mmCIF file of C-alpha atoms in Angstrom:
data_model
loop_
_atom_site.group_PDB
_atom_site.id
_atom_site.type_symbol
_atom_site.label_atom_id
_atom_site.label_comp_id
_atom_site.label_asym_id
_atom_site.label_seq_id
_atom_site.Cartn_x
_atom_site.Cartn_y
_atom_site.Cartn_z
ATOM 1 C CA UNK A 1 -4.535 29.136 -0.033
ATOM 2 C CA UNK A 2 -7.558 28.278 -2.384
ATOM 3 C CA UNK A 3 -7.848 24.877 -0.839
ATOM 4 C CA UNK A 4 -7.861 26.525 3.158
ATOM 5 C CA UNK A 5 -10.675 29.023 2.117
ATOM 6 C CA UNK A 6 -13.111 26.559 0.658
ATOM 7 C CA UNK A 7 -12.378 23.310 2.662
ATOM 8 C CA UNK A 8 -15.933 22.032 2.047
ATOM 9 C CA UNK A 9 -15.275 21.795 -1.655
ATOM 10 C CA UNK A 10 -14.177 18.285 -3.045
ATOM 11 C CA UNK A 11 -12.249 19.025 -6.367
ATOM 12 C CA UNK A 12 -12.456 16.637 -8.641
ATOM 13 C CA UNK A 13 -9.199 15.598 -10.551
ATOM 14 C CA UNK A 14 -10.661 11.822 -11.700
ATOM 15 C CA UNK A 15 -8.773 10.472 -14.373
ATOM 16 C CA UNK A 16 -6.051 13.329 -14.705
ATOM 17 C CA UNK A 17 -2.964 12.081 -16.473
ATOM 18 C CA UNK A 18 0.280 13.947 -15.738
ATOM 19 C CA UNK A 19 4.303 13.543 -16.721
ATOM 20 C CA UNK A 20 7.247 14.701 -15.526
ATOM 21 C CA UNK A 21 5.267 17.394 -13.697
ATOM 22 C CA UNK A 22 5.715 18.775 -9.927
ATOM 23 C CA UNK A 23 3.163 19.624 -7.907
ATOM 24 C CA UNK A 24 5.264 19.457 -4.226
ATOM 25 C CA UNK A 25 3.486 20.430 -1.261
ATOM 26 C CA UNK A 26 -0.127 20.512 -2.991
ATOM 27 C CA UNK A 27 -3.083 20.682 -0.604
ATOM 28 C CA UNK A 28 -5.094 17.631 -2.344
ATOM 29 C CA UNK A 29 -7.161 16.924 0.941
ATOM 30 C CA UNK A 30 -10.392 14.914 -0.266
ATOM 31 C CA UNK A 31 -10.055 15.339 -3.700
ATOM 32 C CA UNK A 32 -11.094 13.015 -6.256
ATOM 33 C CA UNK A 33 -8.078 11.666 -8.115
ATOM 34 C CA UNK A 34 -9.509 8.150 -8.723
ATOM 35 C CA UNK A 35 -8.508 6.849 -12.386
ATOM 36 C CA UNK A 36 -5.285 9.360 -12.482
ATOM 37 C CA UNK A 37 -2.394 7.945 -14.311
ATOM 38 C CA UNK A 38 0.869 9.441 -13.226
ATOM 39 C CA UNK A 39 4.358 9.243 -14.290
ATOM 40 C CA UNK A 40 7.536 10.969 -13.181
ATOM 41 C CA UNK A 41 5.614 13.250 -10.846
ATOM 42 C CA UNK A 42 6.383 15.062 -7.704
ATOM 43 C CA UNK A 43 4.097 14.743 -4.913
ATOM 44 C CA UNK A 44 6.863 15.463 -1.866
ATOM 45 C CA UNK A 45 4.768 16.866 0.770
ATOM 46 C CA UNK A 46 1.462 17.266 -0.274
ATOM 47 C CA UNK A 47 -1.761 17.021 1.064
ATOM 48 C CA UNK A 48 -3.773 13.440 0.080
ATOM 49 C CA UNK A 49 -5.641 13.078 3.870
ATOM 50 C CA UNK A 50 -9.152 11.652 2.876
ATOM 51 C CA UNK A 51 -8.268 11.630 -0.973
ATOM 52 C CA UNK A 52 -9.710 8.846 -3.233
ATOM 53 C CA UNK A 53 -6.733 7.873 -5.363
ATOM 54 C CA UNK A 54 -8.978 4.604 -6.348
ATOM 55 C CA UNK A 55 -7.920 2.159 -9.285
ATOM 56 C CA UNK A 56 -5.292 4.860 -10.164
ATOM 57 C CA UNK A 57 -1.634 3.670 -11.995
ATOM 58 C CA UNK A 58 0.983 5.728 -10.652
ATOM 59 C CA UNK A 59 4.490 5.013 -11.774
ATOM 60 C CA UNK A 60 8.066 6.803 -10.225
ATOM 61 C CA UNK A 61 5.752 9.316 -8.277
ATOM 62 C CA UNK A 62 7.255 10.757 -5.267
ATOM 63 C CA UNK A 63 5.153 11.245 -2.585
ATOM 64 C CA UNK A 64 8.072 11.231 0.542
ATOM 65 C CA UNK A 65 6.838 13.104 3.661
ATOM 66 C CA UNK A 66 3.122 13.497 2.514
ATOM 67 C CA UNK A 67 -0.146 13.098 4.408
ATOM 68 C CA UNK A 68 -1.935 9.859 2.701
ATOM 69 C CA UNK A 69 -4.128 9.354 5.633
ATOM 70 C CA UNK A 70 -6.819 7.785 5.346
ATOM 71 C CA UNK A 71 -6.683 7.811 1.934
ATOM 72 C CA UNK A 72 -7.939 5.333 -0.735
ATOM 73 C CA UNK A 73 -5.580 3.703 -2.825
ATOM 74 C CA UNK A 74 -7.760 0.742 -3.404
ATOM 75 C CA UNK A 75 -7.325 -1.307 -6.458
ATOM 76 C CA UNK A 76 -4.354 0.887 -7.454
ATOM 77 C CA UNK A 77 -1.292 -0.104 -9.539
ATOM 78 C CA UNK A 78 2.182 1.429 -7.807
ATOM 79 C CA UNK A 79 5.174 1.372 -9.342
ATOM 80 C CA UNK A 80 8.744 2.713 -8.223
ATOM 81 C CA UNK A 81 6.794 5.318 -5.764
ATOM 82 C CA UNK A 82 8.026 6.429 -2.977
ATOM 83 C CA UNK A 83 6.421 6.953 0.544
ATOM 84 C CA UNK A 84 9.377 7.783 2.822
ATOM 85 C CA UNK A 85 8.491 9.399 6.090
ATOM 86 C CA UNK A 86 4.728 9.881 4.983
ATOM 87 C CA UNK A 87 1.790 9.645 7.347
ATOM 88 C CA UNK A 88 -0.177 6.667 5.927
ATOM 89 C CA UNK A 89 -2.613 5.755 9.449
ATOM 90 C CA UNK A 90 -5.755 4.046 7.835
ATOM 91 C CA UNK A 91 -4.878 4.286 4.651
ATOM 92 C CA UNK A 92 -6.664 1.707 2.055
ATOM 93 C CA UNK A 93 -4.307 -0.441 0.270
ATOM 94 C CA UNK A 94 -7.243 -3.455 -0.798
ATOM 95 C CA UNK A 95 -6.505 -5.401 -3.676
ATOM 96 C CA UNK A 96 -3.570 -2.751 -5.187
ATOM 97 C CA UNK A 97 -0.557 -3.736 -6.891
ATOM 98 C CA UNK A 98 2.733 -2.366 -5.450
ATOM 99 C CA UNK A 99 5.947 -2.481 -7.010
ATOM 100 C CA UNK A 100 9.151 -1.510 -6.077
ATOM 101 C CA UNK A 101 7.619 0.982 -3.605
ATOM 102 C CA UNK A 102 9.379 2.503 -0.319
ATOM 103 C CA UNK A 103 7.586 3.110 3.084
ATOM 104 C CA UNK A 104 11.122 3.214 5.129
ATOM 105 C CA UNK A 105 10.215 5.611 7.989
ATOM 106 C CA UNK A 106 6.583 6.200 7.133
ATOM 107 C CA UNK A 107 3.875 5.797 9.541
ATOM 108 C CA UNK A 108 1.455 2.612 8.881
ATOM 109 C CA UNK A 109 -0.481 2.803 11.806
ATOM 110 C CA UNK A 110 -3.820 0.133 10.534
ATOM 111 C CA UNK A 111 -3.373 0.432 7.286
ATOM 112 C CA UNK A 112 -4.969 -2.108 5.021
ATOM 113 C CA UNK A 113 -3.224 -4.078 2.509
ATOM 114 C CA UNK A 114 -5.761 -6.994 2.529
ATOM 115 C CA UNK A 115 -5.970 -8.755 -0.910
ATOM 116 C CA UNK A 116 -2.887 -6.516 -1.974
ATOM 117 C CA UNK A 117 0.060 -8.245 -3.881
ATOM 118 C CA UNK A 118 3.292 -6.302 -2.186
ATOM 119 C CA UNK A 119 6.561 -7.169 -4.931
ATOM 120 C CA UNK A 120 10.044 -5.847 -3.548
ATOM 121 C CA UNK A 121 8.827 -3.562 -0.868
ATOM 122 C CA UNK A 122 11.017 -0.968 1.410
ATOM 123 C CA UNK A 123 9.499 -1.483 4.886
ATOM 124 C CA UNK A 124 12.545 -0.121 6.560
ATOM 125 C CA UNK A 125 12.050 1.467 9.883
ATOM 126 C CA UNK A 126 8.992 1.874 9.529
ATOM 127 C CA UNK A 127 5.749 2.349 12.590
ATOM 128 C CA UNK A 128 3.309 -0.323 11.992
ATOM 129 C CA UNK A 129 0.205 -1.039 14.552
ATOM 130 C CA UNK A 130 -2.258 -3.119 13.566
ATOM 131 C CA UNK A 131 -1.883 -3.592 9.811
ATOM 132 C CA UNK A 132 -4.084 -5.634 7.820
ATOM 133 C CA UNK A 133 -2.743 -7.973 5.512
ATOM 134 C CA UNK A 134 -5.618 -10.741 5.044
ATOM 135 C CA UNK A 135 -5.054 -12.608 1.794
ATOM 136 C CA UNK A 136 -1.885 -10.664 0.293
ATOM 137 C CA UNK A 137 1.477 -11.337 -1.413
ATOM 138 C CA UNK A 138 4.501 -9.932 0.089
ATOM 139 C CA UNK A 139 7.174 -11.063 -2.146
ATOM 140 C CA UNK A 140 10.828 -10.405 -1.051
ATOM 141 C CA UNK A 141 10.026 -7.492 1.264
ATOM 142 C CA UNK A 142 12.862 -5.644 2.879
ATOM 143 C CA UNK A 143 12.345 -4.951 6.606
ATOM 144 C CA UNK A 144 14.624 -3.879 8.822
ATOM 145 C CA UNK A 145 14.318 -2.666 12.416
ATOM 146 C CA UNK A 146 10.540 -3.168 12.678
ATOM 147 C CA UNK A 147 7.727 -4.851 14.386
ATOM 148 C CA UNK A 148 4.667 -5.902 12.623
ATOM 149 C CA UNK A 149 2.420 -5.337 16.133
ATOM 150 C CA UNK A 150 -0.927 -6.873 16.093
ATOM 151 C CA UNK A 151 -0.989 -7.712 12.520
ATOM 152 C CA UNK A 152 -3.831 -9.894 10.507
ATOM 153 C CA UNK A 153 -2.190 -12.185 8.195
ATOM 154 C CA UNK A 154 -4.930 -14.644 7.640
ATOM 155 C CA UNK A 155 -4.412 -16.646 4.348
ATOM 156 C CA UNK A 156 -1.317 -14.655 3.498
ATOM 157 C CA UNK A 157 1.745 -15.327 1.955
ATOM 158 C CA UNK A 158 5.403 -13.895 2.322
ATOM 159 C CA UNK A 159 8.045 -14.870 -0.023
ATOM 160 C CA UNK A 160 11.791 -14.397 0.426
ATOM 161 C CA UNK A 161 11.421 -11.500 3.124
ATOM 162 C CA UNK A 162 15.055 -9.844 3.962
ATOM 163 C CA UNK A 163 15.202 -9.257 7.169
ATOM 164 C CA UNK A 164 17.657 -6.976 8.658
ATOM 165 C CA UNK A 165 17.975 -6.005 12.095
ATOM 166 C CA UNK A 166 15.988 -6.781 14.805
ATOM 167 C CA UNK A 167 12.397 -7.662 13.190
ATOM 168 C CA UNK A 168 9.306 -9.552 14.252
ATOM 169 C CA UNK A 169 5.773 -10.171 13.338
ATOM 170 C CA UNK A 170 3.514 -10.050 16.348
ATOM 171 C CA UNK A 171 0.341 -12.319 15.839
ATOM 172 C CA UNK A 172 -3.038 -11.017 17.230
ATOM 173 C CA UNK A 173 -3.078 -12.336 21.089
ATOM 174 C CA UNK A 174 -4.886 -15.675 20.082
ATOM 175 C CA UNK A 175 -2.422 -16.700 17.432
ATOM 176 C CA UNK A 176 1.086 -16.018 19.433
ATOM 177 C CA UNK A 177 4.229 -14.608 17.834
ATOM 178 C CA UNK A 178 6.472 -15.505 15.288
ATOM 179 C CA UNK A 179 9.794 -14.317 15.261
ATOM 180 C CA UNK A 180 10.754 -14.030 11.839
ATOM 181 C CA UNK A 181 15.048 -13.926 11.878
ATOM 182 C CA UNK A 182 14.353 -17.342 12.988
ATOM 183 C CA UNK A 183 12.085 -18.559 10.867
ATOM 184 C CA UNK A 184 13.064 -17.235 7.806
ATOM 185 C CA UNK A 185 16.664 -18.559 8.263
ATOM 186 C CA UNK A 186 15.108 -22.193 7.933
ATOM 187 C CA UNK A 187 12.344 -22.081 6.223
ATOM 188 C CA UNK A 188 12.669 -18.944 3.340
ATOM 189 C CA UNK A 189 9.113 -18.463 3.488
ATOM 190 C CA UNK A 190 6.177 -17.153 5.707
ATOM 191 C CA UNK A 191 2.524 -19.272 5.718
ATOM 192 C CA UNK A 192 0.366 -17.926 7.760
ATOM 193 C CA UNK A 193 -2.705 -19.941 8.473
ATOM 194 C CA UNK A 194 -4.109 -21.931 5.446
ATOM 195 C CA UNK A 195 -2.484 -21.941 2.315
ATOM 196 C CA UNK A 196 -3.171 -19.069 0.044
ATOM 197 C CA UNK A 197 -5.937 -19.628 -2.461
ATOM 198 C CA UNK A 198 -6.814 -16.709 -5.390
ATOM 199 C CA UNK A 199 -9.831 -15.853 -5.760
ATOM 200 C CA UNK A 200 -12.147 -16.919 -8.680
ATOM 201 C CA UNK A 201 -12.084 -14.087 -11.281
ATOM 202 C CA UNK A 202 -15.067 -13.604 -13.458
ATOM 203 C CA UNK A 203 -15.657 -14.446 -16.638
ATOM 204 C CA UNK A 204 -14.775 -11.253 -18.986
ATOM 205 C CA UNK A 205 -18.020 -9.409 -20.523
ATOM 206 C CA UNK A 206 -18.479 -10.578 -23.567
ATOM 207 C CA UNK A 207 -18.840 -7.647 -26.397
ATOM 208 C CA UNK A 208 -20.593 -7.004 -29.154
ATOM 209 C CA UNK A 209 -19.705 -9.914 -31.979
ATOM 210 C CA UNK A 210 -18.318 -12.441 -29.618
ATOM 211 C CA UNK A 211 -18.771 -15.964 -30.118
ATOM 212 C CA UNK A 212 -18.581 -18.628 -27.894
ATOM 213 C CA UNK A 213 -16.170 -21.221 -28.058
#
C-alpha cells in the first residue's frame, strides 16, 4: 500500500543481505537492490519492474510469476533461482553468471544476455523475441518447445544444448536459420559466427605493500 501512495520514491535496499526470509508478492518497483546477497528467499510474485538488482549474488531465490521487467540484473551471480512464468521483457542480463536457473514459461521478450555465461539453464516453453545473446556461454541449456525468433548470437557459444520438442533458433533476416534438432544431433555444439574469444581482464589493483614480481 506504502509503495502505491508514494510511487515517486526509489527505496533504497543496496547491499541488503537476507536468509531464509519471504517477502512474496512485495511491490519492489524501482528500488535499489544492487549489491544484495540473498539466500533461501521468497520473491514469488513480487514487484522488480525497473529495479536495479546490479552485481547482486542471489542463491535458491524464488522469484516464479514476478514482474522483472526491465530490470537490471547486470553483472549478477544467479544460482538455483527460479523465474517460472515471470515477465522478464527488456530485462538486463550483461555479463551475469547464471546457474542452474529456470525461465520455463516466462516471458523473454528482448532481453539481454550479451556477455552472460548461461550453465544448465531451464528455457522450457518459454516466449522469446528478439533476445540478445552477443558474446555468451550457454552451456547445456534445456529447451524445449521454443523458438529463439530474431535472436543476436554474434561470437557466441552453445555447449551441449538438450533439445526437446520442436525447437529452433531463428537468425536475424541476413544470417538465415538454423534449425537446431538437426544440428545438434551431428555436431553437439552451436558456433555462431567467429569463434568465441574472452575478453582481456585487467590487471588487479595493486594494494598497499605489493611488490612486483
Amino acid at each position: 500500500e506504502w509503495r502505491i501512495q508514494n510511487p515517486e520514491l526509489k527505496p533504497d535496499l543496496s547491499g541488503m543481505q537476507l536468509k531464509d526470509f519471504s517477502l512474496e508478492g512485495i511491490n519492489f518497483k524501482s528500488v535499489d537492490l544492487s549489491r544484495s546477497t540473498l539466500e533461501q528467499v521468497n520473491l514469488k510474485g513480487v514487484v522488480l519492474e525497473y529495479a536495479n538488482v546490479s552485481n547482486s549474488r542471489w542463491r535458491e531465490v524464488n522469484c516464479a510469476g514476478s514482474d522483472c521487467s526491465d530490470a537490471d540484473f547486470s553483472g549478477c551471480r544467479l544460482e538455483n533461482c527460479n523465474f517460472s512464468q515471470s515477465d522478464l521483457r527488456h530485462t538486463n542480463f550483461v555479463r551475469a553468471s547464471l546457474v542452474s536457473c529456470k525461465f520455463d514459461e516466462a516471458i523473454l521478450t528482448e532481453v539481454d544476455f550479451d556477455r552472460a555465461t548461461l550453465e544448465h539453464i531451464d528455457f522450457m516453453k518459454v516466449s522469446l523475441d528478439k533476445p540478445r545473446f552477443n558474446k555468451s556461454i550457454l552451456i547445456k541449456p534445456i529447451c524445449e518447445d521454443f523458438q529463439f525468433d530474431k535472436s543476436l548470437f554474434e561470437n557466441a557459444r552453445v555447449d551441449e544444448p538438450d533439445i526437446r520438442g520442436k525447437s529452433s533458433f531463428l537468425m536475424e533476416e541476413e544470417r538465415g536459420s538454423i534449425d537446431m534438432d538437426d544440428y545438434v544431433s551431428t555436431k553437439g555444439e552451436v558456433q555462431f559466427q567467429d569463434e568465441y574469444k574472452p575478453e582481456p581482464q585487467p590487471e588487479p589493483a595493486m594494494l598497499p605493500g605489493d611488490t612486483v614480481s
